[in-house]
Coordinates of C-alpha atoms in Angstrom, one line a residue:
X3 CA 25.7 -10.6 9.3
X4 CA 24.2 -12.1 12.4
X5 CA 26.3 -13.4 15.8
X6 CA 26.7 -17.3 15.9
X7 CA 23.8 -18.8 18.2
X8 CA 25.6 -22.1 18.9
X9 CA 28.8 -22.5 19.7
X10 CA 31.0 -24.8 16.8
X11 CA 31.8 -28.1 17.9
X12 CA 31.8 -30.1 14.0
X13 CA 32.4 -33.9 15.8
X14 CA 29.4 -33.2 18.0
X15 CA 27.1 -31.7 15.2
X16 CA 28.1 -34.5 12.8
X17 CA 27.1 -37.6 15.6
X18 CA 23.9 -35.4 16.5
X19 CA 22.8 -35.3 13.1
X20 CA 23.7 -38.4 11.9
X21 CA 22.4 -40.0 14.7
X22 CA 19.1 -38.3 14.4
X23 CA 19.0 -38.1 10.9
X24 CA 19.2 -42.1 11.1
X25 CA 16.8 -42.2 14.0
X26 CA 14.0 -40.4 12.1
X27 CA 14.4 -42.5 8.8
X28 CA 14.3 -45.7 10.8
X29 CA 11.3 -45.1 13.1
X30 CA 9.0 -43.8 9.6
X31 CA 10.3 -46.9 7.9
X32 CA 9.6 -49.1 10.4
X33 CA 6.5 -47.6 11.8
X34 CA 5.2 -47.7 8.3
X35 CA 4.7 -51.3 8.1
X36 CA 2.4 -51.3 10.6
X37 CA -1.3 -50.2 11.6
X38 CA -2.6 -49.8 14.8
X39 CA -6.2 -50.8 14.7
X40 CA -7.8 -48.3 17.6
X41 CA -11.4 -46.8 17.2
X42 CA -10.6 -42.7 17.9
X43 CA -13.9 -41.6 17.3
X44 CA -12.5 -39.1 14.5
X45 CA -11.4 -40.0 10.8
X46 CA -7.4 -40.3 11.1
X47 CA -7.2 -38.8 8.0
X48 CA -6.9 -35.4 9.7
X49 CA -3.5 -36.2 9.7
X50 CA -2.9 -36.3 6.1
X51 CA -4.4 -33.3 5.8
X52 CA -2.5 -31.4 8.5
X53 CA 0.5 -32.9 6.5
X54 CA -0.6 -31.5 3.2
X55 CA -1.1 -27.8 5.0
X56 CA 1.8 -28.1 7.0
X57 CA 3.8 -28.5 3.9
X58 CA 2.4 -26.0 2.0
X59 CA 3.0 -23.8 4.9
X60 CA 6.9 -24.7 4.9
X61 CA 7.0 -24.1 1.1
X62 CA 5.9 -20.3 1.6
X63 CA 7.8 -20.0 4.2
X64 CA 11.1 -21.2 2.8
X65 CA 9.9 -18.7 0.0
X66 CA 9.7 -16.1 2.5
X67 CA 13.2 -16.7 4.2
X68 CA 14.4 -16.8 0.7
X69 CA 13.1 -13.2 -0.1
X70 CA 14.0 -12.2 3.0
X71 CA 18.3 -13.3 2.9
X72 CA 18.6 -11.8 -1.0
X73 CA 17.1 -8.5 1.1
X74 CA 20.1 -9.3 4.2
X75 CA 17.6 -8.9 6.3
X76 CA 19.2 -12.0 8.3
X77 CA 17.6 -11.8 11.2
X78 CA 13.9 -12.2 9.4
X79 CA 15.6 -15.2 7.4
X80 CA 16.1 -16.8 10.7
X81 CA 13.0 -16.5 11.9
X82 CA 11.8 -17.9 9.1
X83 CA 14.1 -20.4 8.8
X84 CA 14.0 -22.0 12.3
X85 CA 10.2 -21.8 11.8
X86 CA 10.4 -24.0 9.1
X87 CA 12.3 -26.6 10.9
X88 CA 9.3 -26.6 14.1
X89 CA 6.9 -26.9 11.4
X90 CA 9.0 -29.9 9.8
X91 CA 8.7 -31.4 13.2
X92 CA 4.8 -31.0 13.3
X93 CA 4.8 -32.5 10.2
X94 CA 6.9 -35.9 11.4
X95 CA 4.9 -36.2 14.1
X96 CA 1.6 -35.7 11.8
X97 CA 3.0 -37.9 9.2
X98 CA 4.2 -41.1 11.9
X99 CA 0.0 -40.7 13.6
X100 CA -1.3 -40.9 9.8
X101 CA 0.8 -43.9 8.8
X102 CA 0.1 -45.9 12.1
X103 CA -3.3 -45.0 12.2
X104 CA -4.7 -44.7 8.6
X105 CA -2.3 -47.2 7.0
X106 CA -1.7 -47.3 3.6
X107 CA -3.4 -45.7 0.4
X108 CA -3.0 -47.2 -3.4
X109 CA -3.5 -44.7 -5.7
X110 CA -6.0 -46.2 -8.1
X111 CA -7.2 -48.9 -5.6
X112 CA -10.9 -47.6 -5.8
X113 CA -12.7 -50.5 -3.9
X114 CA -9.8 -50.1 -1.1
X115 CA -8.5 -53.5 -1.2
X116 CA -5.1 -52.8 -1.2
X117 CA -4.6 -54.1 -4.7
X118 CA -5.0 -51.7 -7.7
X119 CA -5.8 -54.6 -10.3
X120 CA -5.7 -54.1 -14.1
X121 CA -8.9 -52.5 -14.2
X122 CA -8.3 -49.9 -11.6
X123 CA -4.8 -49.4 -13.2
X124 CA -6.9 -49.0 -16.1
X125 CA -8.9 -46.7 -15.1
X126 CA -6.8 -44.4 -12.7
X127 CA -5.0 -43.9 -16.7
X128 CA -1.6 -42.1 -17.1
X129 CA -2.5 -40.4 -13.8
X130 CA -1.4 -43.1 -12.0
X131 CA 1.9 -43.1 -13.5
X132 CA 2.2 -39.2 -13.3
X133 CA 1.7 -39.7 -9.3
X134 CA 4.1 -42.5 -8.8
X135 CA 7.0 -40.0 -10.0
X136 CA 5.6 -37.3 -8.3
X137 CA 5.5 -39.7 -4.8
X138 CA 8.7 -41.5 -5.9
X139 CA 10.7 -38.0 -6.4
X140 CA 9.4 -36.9 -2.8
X141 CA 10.1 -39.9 -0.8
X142 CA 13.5 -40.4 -2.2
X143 CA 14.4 -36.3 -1.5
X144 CA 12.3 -36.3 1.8
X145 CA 14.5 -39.4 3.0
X146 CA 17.9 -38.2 2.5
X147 CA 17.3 -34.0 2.8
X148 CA 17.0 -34.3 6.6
X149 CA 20.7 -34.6 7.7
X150 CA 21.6 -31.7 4.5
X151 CA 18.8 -29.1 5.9
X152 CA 20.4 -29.9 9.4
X153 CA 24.0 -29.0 8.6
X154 CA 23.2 -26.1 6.8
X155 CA 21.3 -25.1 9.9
X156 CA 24.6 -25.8 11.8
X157 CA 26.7 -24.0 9.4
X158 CA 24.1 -20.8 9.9
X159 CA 23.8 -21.0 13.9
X160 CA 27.5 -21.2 14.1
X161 CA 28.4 -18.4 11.9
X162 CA 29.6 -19.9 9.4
X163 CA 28.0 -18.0 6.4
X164 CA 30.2 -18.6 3.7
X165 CA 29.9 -22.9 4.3
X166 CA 25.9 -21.9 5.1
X167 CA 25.3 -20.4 1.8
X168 CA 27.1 -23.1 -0.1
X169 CA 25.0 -25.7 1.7
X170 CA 21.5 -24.0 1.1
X171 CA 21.9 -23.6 -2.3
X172 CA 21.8 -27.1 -2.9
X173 CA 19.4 -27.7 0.5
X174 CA 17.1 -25.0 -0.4
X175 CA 15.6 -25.9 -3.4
X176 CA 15.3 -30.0 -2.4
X177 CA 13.5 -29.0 0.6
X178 CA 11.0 -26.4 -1.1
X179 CA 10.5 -29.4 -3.6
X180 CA 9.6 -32.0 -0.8
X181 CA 7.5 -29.0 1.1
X182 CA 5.5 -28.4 -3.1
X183 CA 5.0 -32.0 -3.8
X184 CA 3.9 -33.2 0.0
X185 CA 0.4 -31.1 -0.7
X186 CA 0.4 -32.5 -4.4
X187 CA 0.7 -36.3 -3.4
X188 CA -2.2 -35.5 -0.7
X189 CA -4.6 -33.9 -3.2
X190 CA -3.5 -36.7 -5.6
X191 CA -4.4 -39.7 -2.9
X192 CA -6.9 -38.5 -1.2
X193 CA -9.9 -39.9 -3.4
X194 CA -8.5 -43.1 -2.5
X195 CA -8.4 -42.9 1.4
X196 CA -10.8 -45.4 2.8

């Protein structure tokens, strides 16, 4: 097993993570309702597809961190594991610039109108309903598996492997399913970006 990195102060690491936890969810809820209008010369759906590829990204590497702890090679996990969580902040700070600067896509809404009427439900099919799942699943687990990835980070950095592994085994698999379905949603919505 590996040497704490942190030292364990629980009361602190609960108010940091709860406090950012909160932090993040309130700034992408309430910097989704809005849309900064600016001409950048560039279309802002870069961002989504960053967002998709960082994702992906995070899934294999979770996968590899995965592969690497049922080998005890520990110290690789880490690596792989703290990598995940930089790329997770790549992908915030991808995700708020797409959302203030692209706005908001309707899967469906072909003539970009921000209404998907009967005829473009219509036509978008059973797919449409398929997605909505797919999105509803991710935002839901995206929204509340940042403060669990976080203290099961804690519980690793502070050597505290037996609470750690109880932790990722539910954290794990939640995150690797936001990480799959982020690419999915993109290549689902994209045909609709305007």
């Amino acid at each position: 097993m590996l040497k704490p990195s942190i030292s364990k102060n629980d009361r602190m690491a609960n108010w940091l993570i709860g406090i950012f936890s909160l932090v993040v969810f309130l700034v992408v809820v309430v910097l989704s309702k809005f849309k900064l209008d600016v001409a950048l010369g560039f279309d802002v759906h870069i961002f989504a597809t960053i967002n998709a590829f960082v994702n992906a990204t995070i899934a294999v590497v979770l996968v590899a961190a995965l592969i690497a702890v049922k080998k005890k090679n520990y110290e690789l996990h880490k690596k792989f594991m703290m990598t995940a969580l930089v790329l997770s902040i790549l992908f915030l700070l991808s995700y708020i610039a797409h959302h203030l600067l692209a706005g908001e896509a309707k899967f469906g809404d072909v003539n970009h109108d921000g209404v998907v009427d009967d005829a473009e439900k219509l036509a978008a099919g059973s797919m449409r309903m398929v997605y909505l799942v797919i999105l509803a699943t991710h935002i839901i687990l995206a929204a509340v598996i940042l403060p669990f990835i976080l203290f099961t980070a804690y519980r690793g950095l502070t050597g505290e492997f037996p609470a750690h592994k109880k932790f990722a085994r539910i954290t794990w698999p939640l995150w690797f399913y936001v990480a799959v379905t982020g690419p999915v949603v993109y290549f689902m919505i994209s045909p609709y970006y305007q």
